[in-house]
mmCIF file of C-alpha atoms and ligand atoms in Angstrom:
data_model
loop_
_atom_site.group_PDB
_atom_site.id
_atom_site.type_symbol
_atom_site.label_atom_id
_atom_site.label_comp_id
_atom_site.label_asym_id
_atom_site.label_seq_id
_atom_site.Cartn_x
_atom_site.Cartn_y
_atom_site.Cartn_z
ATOM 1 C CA UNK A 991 0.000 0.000 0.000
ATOM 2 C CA UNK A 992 0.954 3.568 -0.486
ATOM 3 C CA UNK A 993 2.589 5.865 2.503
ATOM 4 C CA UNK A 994 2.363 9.176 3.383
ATOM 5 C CA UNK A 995 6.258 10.187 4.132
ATOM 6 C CA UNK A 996 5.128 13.827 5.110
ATOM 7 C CA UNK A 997 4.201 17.343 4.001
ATOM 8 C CA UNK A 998 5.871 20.190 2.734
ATOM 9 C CA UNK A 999 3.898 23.437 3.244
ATOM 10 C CA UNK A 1000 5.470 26.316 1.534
ATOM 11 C CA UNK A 1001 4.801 30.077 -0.467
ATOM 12 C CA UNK A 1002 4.709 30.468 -3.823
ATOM 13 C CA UNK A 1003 5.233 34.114 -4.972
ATOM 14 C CA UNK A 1004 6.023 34.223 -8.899
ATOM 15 C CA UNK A 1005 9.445 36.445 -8.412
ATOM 16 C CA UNK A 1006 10.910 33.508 -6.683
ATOM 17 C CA UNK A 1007 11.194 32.467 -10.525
ATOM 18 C CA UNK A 1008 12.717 35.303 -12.082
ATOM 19 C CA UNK A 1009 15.194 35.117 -9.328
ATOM 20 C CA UNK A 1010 15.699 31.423 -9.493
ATOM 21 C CA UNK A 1011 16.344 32.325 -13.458
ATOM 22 C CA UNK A 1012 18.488 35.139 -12.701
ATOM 23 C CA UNK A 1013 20.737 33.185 -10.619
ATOM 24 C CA UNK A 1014 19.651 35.664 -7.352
ATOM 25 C CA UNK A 1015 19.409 33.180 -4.620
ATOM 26 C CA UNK A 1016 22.795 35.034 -2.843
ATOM 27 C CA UNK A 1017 21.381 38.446 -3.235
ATOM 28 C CA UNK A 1018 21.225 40.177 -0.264
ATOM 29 C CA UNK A 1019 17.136 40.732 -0.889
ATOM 30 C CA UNK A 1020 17.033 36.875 -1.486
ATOM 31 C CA UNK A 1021 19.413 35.172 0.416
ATOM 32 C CA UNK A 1022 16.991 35.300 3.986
ATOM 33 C CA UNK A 1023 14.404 33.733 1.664
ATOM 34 C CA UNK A 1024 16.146 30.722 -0.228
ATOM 35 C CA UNK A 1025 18.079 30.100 3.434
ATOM 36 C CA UNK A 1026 14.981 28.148 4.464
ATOM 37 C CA UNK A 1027 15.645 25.497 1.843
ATOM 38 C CA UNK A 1028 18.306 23.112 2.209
ATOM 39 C CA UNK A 1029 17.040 21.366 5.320
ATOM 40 C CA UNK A 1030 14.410 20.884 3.040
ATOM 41 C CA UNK A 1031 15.531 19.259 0.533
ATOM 42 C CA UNK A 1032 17.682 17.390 2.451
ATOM 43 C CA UNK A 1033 15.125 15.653 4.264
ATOM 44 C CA UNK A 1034 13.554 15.095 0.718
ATOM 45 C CA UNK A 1035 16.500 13.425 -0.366
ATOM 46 C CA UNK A 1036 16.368 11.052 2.224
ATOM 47 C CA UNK A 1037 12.897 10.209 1.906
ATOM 48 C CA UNK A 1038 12.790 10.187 -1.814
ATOM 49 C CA UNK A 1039 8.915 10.124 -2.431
ATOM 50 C CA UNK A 1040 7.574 8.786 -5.827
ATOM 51 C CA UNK A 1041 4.307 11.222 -6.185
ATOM 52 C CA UNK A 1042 3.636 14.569 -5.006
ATOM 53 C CA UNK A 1043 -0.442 15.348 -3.592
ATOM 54 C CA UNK A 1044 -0.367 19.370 -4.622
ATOM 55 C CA UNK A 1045 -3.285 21.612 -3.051
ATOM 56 C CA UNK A 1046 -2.981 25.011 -4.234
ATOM 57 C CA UNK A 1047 -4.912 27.772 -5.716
ATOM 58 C CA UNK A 1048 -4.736 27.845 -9.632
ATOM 59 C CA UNK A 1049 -4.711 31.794 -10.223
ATOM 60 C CA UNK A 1050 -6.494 32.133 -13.338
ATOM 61 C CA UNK A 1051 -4.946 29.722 -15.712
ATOM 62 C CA UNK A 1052 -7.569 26.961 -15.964
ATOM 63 C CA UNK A 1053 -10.667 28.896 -13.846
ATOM 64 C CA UNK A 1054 -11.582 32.040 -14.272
ATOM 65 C CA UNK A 1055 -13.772 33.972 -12.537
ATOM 66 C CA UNK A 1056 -16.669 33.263 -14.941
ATOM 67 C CA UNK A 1057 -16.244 29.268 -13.996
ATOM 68 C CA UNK A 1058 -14.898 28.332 -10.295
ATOM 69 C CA UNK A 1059 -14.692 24.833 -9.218
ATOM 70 C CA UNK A 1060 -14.246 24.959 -5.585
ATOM 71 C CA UNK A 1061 -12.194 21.606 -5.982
ATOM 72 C CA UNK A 1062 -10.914 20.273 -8.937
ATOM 73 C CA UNK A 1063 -8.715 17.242 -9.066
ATOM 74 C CA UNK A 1064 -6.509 16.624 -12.375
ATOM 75 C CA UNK A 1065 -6.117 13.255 -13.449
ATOM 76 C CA UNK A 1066 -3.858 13.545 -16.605
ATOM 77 C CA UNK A 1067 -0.526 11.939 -17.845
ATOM 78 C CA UNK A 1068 1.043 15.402 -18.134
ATOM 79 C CA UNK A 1069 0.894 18.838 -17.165
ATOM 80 C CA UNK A 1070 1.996 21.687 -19.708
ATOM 81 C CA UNK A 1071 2.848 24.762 -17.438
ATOM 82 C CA UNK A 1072 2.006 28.047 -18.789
ATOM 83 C CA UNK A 1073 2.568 31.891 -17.156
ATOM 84 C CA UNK A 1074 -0.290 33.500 -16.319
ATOM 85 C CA UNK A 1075 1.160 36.877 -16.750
ATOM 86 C CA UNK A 1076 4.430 37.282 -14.302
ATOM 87 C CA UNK A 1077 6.965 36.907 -17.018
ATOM 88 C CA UNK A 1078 8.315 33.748 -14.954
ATOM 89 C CA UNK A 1079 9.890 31.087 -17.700
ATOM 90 C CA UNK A 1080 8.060 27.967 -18.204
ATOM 91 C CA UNK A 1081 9.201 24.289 -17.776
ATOM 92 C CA UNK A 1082 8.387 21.957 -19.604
ATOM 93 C CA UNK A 1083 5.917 19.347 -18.555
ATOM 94 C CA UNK A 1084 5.627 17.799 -15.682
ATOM 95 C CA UNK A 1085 4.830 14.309 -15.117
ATOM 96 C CA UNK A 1086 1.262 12.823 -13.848
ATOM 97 C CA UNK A 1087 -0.092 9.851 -12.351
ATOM 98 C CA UNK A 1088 -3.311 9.287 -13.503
ATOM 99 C CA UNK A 1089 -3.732 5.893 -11.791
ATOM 100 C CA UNK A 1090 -3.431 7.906 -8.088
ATOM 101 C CA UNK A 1091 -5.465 10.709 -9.427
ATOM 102 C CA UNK A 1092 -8.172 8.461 -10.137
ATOM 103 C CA UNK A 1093 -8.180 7.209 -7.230
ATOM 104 C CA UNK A 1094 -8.267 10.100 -5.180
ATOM 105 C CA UNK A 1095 -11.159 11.408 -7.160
ATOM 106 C CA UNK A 1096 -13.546 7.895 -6.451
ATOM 107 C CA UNK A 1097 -12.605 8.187 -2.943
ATOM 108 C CA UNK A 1098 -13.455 12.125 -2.834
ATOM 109 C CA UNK A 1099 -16.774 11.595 -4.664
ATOM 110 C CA UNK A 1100 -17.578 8.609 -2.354
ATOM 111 C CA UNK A 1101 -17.176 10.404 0.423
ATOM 112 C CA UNK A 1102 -18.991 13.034 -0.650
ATOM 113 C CA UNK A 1103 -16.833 15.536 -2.021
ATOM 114 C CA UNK A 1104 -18.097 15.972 -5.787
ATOM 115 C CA UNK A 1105 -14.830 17.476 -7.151
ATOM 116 C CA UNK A 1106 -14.172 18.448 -10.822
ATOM 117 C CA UNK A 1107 -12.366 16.007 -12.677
ATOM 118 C CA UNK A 1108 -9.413 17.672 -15.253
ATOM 119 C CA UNK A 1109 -8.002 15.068 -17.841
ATOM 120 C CA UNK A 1110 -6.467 18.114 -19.487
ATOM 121 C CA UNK A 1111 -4.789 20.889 -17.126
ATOM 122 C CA UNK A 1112 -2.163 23.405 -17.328
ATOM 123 C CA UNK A 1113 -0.123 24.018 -13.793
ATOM 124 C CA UNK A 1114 0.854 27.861 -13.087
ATOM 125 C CA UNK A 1115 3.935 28.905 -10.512
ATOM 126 C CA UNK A 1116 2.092 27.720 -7.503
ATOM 127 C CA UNK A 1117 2.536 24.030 -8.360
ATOM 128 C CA UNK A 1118 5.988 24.756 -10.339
ATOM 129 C CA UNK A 1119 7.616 27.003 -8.259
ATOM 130 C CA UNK A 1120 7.168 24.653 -5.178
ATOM 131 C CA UNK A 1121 8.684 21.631 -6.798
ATOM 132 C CA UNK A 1122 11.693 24.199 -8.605
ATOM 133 C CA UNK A 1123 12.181 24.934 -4.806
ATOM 134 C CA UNK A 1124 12.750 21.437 -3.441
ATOM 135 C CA UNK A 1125 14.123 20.155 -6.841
ATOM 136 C CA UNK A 1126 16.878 23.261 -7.672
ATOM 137 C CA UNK A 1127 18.131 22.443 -11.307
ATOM 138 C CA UNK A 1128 15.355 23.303 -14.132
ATOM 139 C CA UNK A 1129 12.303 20.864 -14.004
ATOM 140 C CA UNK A 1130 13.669 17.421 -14.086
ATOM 141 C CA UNK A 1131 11.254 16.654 -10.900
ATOM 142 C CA UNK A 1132 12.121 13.092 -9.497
ATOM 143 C CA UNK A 1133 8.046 12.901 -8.253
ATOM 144 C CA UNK A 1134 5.020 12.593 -10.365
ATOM 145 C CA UNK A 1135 2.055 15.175 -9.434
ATOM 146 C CA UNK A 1136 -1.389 15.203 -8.430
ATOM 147 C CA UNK A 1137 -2.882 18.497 -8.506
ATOM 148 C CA UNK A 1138 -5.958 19.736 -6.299
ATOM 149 C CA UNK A 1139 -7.022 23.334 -6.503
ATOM 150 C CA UNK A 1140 -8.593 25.142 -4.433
ATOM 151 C CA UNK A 1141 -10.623 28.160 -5.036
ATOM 152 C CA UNK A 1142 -9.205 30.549 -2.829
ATOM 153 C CA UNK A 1143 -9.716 33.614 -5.783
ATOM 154 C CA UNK A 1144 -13.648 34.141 -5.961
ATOM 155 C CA UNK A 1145 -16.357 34.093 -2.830
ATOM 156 C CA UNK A 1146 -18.032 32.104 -1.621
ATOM 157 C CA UNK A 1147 -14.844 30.115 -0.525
ATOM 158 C CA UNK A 1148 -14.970 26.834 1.097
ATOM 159 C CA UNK A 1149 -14.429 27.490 4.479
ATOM 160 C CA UNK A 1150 -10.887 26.045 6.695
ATOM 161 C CA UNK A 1151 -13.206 23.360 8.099
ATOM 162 C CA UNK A 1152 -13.673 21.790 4.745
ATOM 163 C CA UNK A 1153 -10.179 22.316 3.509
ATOM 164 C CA UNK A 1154 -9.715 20.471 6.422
ATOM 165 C CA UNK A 1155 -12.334 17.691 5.883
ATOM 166 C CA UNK A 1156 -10.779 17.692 1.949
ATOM 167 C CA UNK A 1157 -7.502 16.952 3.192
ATOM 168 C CA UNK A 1158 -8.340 14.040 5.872
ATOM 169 C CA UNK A 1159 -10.356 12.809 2.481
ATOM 170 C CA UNK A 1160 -7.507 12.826 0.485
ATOM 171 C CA UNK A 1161 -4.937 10.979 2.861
ATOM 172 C CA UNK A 1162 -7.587 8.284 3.508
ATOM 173 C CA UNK A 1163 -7.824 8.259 -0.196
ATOM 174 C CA UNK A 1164 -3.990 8.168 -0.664
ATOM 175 C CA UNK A 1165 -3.427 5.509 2.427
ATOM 176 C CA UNK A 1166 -6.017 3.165 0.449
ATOM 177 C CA UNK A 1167 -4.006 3.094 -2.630
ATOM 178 C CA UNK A 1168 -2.957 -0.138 -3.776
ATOM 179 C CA UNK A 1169 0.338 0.597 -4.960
ATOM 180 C CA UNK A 1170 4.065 0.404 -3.429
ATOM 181 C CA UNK A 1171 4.618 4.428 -3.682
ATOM 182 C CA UNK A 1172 5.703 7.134 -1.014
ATOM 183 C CA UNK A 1173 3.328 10.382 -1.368
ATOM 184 C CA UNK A 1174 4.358 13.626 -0.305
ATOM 185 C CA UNK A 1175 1.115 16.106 0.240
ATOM 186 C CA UNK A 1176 2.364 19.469 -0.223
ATOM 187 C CA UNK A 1177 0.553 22.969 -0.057
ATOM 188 C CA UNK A 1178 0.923 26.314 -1.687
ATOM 189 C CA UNK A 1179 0.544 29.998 -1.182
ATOM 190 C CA UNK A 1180 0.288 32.263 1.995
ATOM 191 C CA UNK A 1181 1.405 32.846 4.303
ATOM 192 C CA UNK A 1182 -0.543 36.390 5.246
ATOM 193 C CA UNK A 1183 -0.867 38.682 2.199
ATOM 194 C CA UNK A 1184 -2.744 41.009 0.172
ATOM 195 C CA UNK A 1185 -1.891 42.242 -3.221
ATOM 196 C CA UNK A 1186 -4.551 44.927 -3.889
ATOM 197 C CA UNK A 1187 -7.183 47.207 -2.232
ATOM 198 C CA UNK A 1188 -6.520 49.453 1.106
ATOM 199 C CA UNK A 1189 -4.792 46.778 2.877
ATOM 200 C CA UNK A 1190 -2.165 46.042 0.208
ATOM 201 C CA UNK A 1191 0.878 45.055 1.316
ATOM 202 C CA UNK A 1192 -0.909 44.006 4.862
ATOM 203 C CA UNK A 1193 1.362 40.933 6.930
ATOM 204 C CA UNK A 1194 0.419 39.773 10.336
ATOM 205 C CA UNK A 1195 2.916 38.112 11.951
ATOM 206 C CA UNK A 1196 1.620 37.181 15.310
ATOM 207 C CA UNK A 1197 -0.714 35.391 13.081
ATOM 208 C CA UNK A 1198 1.794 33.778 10.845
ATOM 209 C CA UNK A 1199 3.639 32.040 13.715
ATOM 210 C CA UNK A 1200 0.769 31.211 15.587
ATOM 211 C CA UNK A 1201 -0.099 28.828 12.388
ATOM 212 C CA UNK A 1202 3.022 27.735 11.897
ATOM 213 C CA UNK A 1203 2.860 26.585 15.213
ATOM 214 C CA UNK A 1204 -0.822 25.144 15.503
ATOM 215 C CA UNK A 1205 0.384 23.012 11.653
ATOM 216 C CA UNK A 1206 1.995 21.219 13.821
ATOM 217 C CA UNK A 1207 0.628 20.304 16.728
ATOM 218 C CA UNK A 1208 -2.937 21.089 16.771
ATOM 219 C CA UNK A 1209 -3.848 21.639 13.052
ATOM 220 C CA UNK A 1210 -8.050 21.905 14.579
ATOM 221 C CA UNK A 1211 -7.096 24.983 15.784
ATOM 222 C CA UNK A 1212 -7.341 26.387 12.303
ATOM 223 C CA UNK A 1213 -10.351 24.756 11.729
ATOM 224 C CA UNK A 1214 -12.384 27.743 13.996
ATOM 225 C CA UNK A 1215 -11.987 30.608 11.892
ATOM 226 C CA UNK A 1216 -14.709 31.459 8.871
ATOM 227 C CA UNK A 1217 -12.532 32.208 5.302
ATOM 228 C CA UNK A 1218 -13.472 35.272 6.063
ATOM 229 C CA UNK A 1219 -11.535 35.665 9.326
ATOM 230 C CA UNK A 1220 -8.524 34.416 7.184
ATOM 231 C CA UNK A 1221 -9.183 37.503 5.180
ATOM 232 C CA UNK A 1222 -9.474 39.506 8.278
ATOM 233 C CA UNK A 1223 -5.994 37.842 9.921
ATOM 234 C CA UNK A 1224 -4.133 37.086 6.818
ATOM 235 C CA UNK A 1225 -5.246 39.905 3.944
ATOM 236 C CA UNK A 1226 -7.300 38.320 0.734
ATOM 237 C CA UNK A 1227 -4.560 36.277 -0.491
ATOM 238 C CA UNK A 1228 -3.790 34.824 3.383
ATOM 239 C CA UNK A 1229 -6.841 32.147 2.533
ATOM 240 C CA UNK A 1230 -4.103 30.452 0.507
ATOM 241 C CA UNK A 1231 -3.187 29.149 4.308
ATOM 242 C CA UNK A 1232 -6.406 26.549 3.366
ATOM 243 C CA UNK A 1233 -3.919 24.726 1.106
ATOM 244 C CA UNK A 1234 -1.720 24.725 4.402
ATOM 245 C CA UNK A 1235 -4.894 23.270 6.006
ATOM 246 C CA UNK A 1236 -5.606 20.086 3.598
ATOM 247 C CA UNK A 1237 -1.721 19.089 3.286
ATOM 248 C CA UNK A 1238 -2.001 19.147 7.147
ATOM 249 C CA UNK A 1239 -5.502 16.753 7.611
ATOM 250 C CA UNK A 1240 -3.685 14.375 5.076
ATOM 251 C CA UNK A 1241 -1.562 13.169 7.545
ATOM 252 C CA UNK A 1242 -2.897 10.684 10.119
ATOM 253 C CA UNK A 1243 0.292 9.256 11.360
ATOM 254 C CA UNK A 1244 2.712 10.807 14.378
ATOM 255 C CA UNK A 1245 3.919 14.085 12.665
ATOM 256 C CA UNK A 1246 6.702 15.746 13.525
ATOM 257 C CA UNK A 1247 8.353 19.162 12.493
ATOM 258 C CA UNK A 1248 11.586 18.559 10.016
ATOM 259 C CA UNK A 1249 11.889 22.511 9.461
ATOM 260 C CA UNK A 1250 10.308 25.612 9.378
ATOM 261 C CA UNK A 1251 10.930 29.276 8.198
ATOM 262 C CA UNK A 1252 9.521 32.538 7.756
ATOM 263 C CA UNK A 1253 11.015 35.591 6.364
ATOM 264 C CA UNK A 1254 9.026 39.288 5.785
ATOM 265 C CA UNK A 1255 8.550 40.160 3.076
ATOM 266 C CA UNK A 1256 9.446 38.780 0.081
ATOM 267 C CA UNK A 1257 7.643 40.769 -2.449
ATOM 268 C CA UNK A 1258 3.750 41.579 -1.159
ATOM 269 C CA UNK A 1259 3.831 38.572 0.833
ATOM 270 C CA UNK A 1260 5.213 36.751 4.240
ATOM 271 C CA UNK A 1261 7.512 34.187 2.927
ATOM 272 C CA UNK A 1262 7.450 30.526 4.648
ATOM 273 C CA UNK A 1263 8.349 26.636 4.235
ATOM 274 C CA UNK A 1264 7.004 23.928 6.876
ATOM 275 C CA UNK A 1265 8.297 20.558 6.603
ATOM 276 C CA UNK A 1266 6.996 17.741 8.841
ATOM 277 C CA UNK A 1267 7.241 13.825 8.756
ATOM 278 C CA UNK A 1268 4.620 11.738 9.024
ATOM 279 C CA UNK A 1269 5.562 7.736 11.056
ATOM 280 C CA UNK A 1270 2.216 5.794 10.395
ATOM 281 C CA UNK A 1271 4.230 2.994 11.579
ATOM 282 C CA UNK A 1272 4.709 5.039 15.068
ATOM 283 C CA UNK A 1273 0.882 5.189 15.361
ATOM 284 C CA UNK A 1274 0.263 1.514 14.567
ATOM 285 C CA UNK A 1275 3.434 0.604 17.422
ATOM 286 C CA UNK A 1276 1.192 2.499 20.150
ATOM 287 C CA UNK A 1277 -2.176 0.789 18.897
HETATM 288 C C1 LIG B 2422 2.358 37.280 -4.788
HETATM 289 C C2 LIG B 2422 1.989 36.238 -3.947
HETATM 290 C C3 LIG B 2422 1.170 35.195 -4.411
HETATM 291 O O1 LIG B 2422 0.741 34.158 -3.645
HETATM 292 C C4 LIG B 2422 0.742 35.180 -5.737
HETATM 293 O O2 LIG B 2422 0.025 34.137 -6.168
HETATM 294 C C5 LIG B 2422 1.085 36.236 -6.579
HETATM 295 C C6 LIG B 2422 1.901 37.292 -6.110
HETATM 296 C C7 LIG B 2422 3.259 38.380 -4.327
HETATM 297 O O3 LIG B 2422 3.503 38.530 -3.119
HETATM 298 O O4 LIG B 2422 3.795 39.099 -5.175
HETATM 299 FE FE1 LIG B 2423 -0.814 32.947 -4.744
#
């Protein structure tokens, strides 16, 4: 059966690919940011997982605001990357696994989660820029995706509770697939941020660190505020933290924190990464 090895929760704000392209990880503006890395990936490298879970936001590549799936769940050999409008440089495509997807998605619907299905998709820099930040070196991933989005762009938005629920749906799903495969669940975006209107530019730390903290340990917590409290705590683009939310209820097995990281600003937003491991086997031992 398939494992869960862990999560990696982490931002992804389109000029961390110009500067990956411009070589600008050492620059002084960069250098705080790309710093939280390495422990990263070096945990990564040891567990070398075969599939990557993605939830994250697609920001107007596939969905616009004239159609909104609240979920949607590709389920395609291959993902063609394309830029929605950053200037960031595309990679080529990156590699599916239809079998898992398709799995996830008649587990999701059977438990009540009626989630578009995507046998065509195109993946914009918050699934890319992720995997270019645990994989340095220009696309040749060593995992296969799965990508979820989430809409975290148009209201209504589903609420942290159901991210939540999604998530705990999706690592029963992944647990109850019949194949010899270590899955990483990762999530995009936040952490607190706000790209337009009065509060532009708006970070709340406090708030920040309290969820970093609360990932860990007592993801529930989370699970109390509205989406629009997230707005209220986090700025409009903060309810990105919901992709946070599902990696988190994915993992049902002792978790522990490899690594975190946070580092103000980079660009409009408050830059983070949160590793953590997930022991099944350590849950099963104290059964
Ligand atoms: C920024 C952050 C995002 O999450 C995003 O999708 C686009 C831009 C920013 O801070 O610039
Ligand atoms: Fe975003």
């Amino acid at each position: 059966m398939a494992t869960i090895a862990g999560s990696v929760m982490t931002s992804h704000v389109p000029a961390i690919g110009n500067a990956i392209a411009k070589h600008r990880e050492s620059d002084p503006y960069w250098k705080p940011f790309f710093d939280g890395y390495p422990p990263v990936r070096a945990w990564l490298d040891r567990v070398k997982p075969d599939v990557a879970v993605v939830f994250y936001q697609d920001h107007g590549l596939n969905f616009f605001l004239d159609k909104m799936p609240t979920f949607a769940v590709g389920a395609a050999p291959e993902y063609r990357n394309a830029d929605e409008g950053w200037g960031i440089p595309t990679v080529k495509p990156v590699r599916g696994d239809p079998g898992l997807s398709w799995h996830i998605i008649e587990s999701l619907v059977a438990d009540e989660f009626d989630v578009t299905t995507c046998q065509e998709m195109k993946v914009d820099h918050a699934l890319t820029l992720p995997l270019a930040l645990m994989w340095p070196g220009g696309g040749d991933w060593p995992v296969r995706v799965v990508p979820i989005t989430m809409n975290h762009v148009q209201h209504p938005l589903p609420s942290p509770k159901r991210s939540y629920k999604l998530g705990e749906s999706v690592g029963r799903a992944i647990r109850s697939w019949d194949e010899d495969a270590r899955v990483l669940v990762m999530g995009t975006g936040g952490l607190s941020h706000q790209l337009d209107g009065e509060r532009a530019g708006f970070i709340n730390k406090p708030f920040d660190l309290m969820c970093l903290d609360a990932l860990v340990s007592d993801p529930q917590k989370l699970t109390r505020y509205s989406a629009l409290d997230l707005v209220r705590e986090a700025g409009a683009q903060g309810t990105e933290l919901m992709a946070w939310i599902a990696a988190r209820a994915a993992l049902t097995g002792r978790v522990t924190k490899v690594h975190s990281h946070y580092h103000v600003p980079i660009s409009n937003t408050a830059g983070a990464v949160l590793a953590l491991q997930n022991d099944e086997a350590a849950i099963a031992r104290a059964a």
